[in-house]
Amino acid sequence: LTYRATDGSGLKGTFNEANIMGMETNYDLLAIFDKEFGDIRIDGTIGGNIMTARTDRKSINANDLVVPDLFTIGNAKGVQGVSQYESMKQTQSIFGSANVSFRDYLFLAVTARNDWSSTLPQDEWSYFYPSFSMGFVFTEAFNISSDILSYGKLRGGWASVGRDTNPYLLQPTFSPIGGLWQGDGVYSLPGTLPNSALRPESSKSTEIGAELRFFFNRIGIDVSYYNVLNQDQIINVAVSNASGYNAVTINAGEIQNQGVEVIMNLTPVQSRNLTWDIDLNYAKNKNTVNSLYEDLETYRISSMWASSVEARPGQPFGTIIGNSMRRDEAGNLLVNDAGRILRDNNQELGNVTPDWVGGLTNTFRYKGLSLRVHMDAKMGGDFIAGTIRWGGSGGALEYTAEGDLREEGRVWDAVRESDGAVNDVRISGAAWVSDWSRTVENWVMDGSYIKLREVSLGYTLSQSKLGIVGNYVNNIRLSIIGRNLAILYRSPENTFGIDPEVSSGNSLVGLGYEQMTVPVSRNIGARLTFSF
């Protein structure tokens, strides 16, 4: 709901009012079984689901009013703006799962599901996706009892997952654009060409791993390797505007993710009153765009300010593209005869995918007192800083006023492209800052960080210490919790103190961009918990 009262524009007020409703209804039918046959136990589920999702959006607006600041649609001056959008999507599914165990050391899990989606063409709206996984506790199977090895398990699995899309991507639908033509409403086709031959997306993954515990569970390690292949992703690809559209919806792309995940648990100190636990996790993912659609060379994920983040075959997902300062073979900057920087366009300047991520948690417990300190880290992965782009060109960053730059200008440490001579042309401070701040290369920086993510200090009063209150309460716990407390490390490239974790958008929209973000908040709070 948006109102704008009378202002100096001559309008007598404007308003826009929208009513948006979303509803999802699910009907489930389940049959559950659990049987034992000697050393073998089988349990599982068989069922079906019907899911219906509806969206209803209505809006009215007036660009001007007859009576000032009377915000009703009957007071609209000229044509009243009215719009309505409805969508419905239904998915029908049948599914089943079964878990088989043998003597509590050999386990098999199998699942299967088939969906029928209204958002896909009739000959493609049915898609089946199964999975299976196995686990083998070899310490139990071979009766291994050791002071060193306390527990050992091997596991592996394979899974296939299907996915449909949004409603109304198969056939063109008209949308009102407002106004009248000879007394009739005006409509337009969508800017993106629908595709009546869409297929469901698919993802196939394989995982193997092991879980080991040592020294009476004082040391534990869990290691996994995975390989995920995403195919037939439904995306919008730009096309020539001469076609009457600016994009087309297609199945395109094959993206592969391979990686390892490691979780380690340590208990260096364990006594009657004092315990110290350490939890460490590490994950490294190798992401590769294997292919796009036919001869498509790049897919633009997001873009701002003459830069873009793209998917390119043979490269990791999220390549940063933009212009860079032109250099000769010796690495010298090149300028023109007027002393201004030269640039090369469409250069690969980095990638948003991190090299690895991880975390470290220390937990100390002494009688009823506990202290938990959690840190996490991301190493590698670049981002595009809008703070540099606009803070530089607007003169808000410190470097734009260093020394006598604004008063006397500066000479680029470069050579002239025309004759190779050392540059000796002084340009104004505004021109120098413009050269630097309008080059995408200078906005891209390493997004590595280590953060003190959370610290919590708590004390538990047990039932024995509560006196008469202990007749009604098992325990009382008071905690003080601080979150997002400090950035312990930034990449040396991040000289402007930008929080590299802040993004301009959700999901893929705004991926890799920071846009003049305000300082992030530090949260400190208290919690009182009663256990009955």
PDB file of N, CA and C in Angstrom, residues 22 35 110 118 176 205 210 229 237 287 308 313 323 369 437-438 441 443 454 465 472 486 491 503 518:
ATOM      1  N   GLY A  22      -1.373 -15.770  -1.501  1.00  0.00           N
ATOM      2  CA  GLY A  22      -0.810 -17.034  -1.943  1.00  0.00           C
ATOM      3  C   GLY A  22      -1.327 -18.166  -1.066  1.00  0.00           C
ATOM      4  N   LYS A  35       8.191 -54.374   9.714  1.00  0.00           N
ATOM      5  CA  LYS A  35       8.189 -55.820   9.934  1.00  0.00           C
ATOM      6  C   LYS A  35       9.605 -56.317  10.226  1.00  0.00           C
ATOM      7  N   VAL A 110      15.946 -47.209   0.188  1.00  0.00           N
ATOM      8  CA  VAL A 110      15.531 -47.018  -1.204  1.00  0.00           C
ATOM      9  C   VAL A 110      14.311 -46.103  -1.231  1.00  0.00           C
ATOM     10  N   SER A 118       1.574 -29.719 -13.724  1.00  0.00           N
ATOM     11  CA  SER A 118       0.788 -28.969 -14.706  1.00  0.00           C
ATOM     12  C   SER A 118       1.602 -27.900 -15.417  1.00  0.00           C
ATOM     13  N   PRO A 176      -2.391  -7.041 -19.384  1.00  0.00           N
ATOM     14  CA  PRO A 176      -2.810  -5.651 -19.595  1.00  0.00           C
ATOM     15  C   PRO A 176      -1.666  -4.689 -19.275  1.00  0.00           C
ATOM     16  N   SER A 205      23.146 -37.292  -8.266  1.00  0.00           N
ATOM     17  CA  SER A 205      24.255 -37.139  -7.323  1.00  0.00           C
ATOM     18  C   SER A 205      24.736 -38.498  -6.820  1.00  0.00           C
ATOM     19  N   ALA A 210      32.755 -41.933   5.042  1.00  0.00           N
ATOM     20  CA  ALA A 210      33.113 -42.789   6.166  1.00  0.00           C
ATOM     21  C   ALA A 210      33.000 -41.991   7.452  1.00  0.00           C
ATOM     22  N   LEU A 229      25.481 -33.738 -10.734  1.00  0.00           N
ATOM     23  CA  LEU A 229      25.350 -33.302 -12.124  1.00  0.00           C
ATOM     24  C   LEU A 229      23.940 -32.756 -12.332  1.00  0.00           C
ATOM     25  N   VAL A 237      17.229 -17.209 -21.801  1.00  0.00           N
ATOM     26  CA  VAL A 237      18.418 -16.808 -22.542  1.00  0.00           C
ATOM     27  C   VAL A 237      18.070 -15.626 -23.433  1.00  0.00           C
ATOM     28  N   ASN A 287      33.280 -26.446  -8.914  1.00  0.00           N
ATOM     29  CA  ASN A 287      32.087 -26.210  -9.720  1.00  0.00           C
ATOM     30  C   ASN A 287      32.510 -25.970 -11.162  1.00  0.00           C
ATOM     31  N   SER A 308      29.208  -7.984 -15.292  1.00  0.00           N
ATOM     32  CA  SER A 308      28.243  -9.078 -15.247  1.00  0.00           C
ATOM     33  C   SER A 308      28.864 -10.289 -14.579  1.00  0.00           C
ATOM     34  N   PRO A 313      30.995 -22.169 -20.485  1.00  0.00           N
ATOM     35  CA  PRO A 313      31.419 -23.565 -20.572  1.00  0.00           C
ATOM     36  C   PRO A 313      32.902 -23.732 -20.265  1.00  0.00           C
ATOM     37  N   ASN A 323      35.447  -4.595 -17.819  1.00  0.00           N
ATOM     38  CA  ASN A 323      36.620  -4.021 -18.454  1.00  0.00           C
ATOM     39  C   ASN A 323      37.793  -3.946 -17.482  1.00  0.00           C
ATOM     40  N   LEU A 369      28.181 -24.074  34.307  1.00  0.00           N
ATOM     41  CA  LEU A 369      28.567 -22.957  33.452  1.00  0.00           C
ATOM     42  C   LEU A 369      29.053 -23.472  32.104  1.00  0.00           C
ATOM     43  N   SER A 437      37.886   4.709 -10.904  1.00  0.00           N
ATOM     44  CA  SER A 437      36.638   4.217 -10.322  1.00  0.00           C
ATOM     45  C   SER A 437      35.668   3.676 -11.362  1.00  0.00           C
ATOM     46  N   ARG A 438      35.853   3.996 -12.631  1.00  0.00           N
ATOM     47  CA  ARG A 438      34.963   3.486 -13.666  1.00  0.00           C
ATOM     48  C   ARG A 438      35.521   2.247 -14.373  1.00  0.00           C
ATOM     49  N   GLU A 441      37.687  -3.713 -13.190  1.00  0.00           N
ATOM     50  CA  GLU A 441      38.801  -4.437 -12.581  1.00  0.00           C
ATOM     51  C   GLU A 441      39.068  -3.958 -11.151  1.00  0.00           C
ATOM     52  N   TRP A 443      36.939  -2.769  -9.021  1.00  0.00           N
ATOM     53  CA  TRP A 443      35.838  -3.034  -8.087  1.00  0.00           C
ATOM     54  C   TRP A 443      35.850  -4.468  -7.581  1.00  0.00           C
ATOM     55  N   GLU A 454      29.489 -16.255  16.711  1.00  0.00           N
ATOM     56  CA  GLU A 454      28.614 -16.313  17.885  1.00  0.00           C
ATOM     57  C   GLU A 454      29.415 -16.671  19.133  1.00  0.00           C
ATOM     58  N   LYS A 465      19.322 -27.157  43.272  1.00  0.00           N
ATOM     59  CA  LYS A 465      19.695 -25.839  43.768  1.00  0.00           C
ATOM     60  C   LYS A 465      18.538 -24.854  43.746  1.00  0.00           C
ATOM     61  N   TYR A 472       8.613 -27.694  41.043  1.00  0.00           N
ATOM     62  CA  TYR A 472       7.814 -27.384  39.842  1.00  0.00           C
ATOM     63  C   TYR A 472       8.676 -27.258  38.578  1.00  0.00           C
ATOM     64  N   ALA A 486      32.340  -9.903  15.218  1.00  0.00           N
ATOM     65  CA  ALA A 486      33.541  -9.249  14.671  1.00  0.00           C
ATOM     66  C   ALA A 486      33.996  -9.951  13.402  1.00  0.00           C
ATOM     67  N   SER A 491      40.534 -10.222   3.411  1.00  0.00           N
ATOM     68  CA  SER A 491      41.617 -10.282   2.435  1.00  0.00           C
ATOM     69  C   SER A 491      42.337  -8.939   2.386  1.00  0.00           C
ATOM     70  N   SER A 503      25.364  -9.365   0.181  1.00  0.00           N
ATOM     71  CA  SER A 503      25.036  -9.462  -1.235  1.00  0.00           C
ATOM     72  C   SER A 503      23.895  -8.512  -1.561  1.00  0.00           C
ATOM     73  N   VAL A 518      25.235  -0.684   4.206  1.00  0.00           N
ATOM     74  CA  VAL A 518      25.513  -0.075   5.503  1.00  0.00           C
ATOM     75  C   VAL A 518      26.198  -1.117   6.378  1.00  0.00           C
TER      76      VAL A 518
END
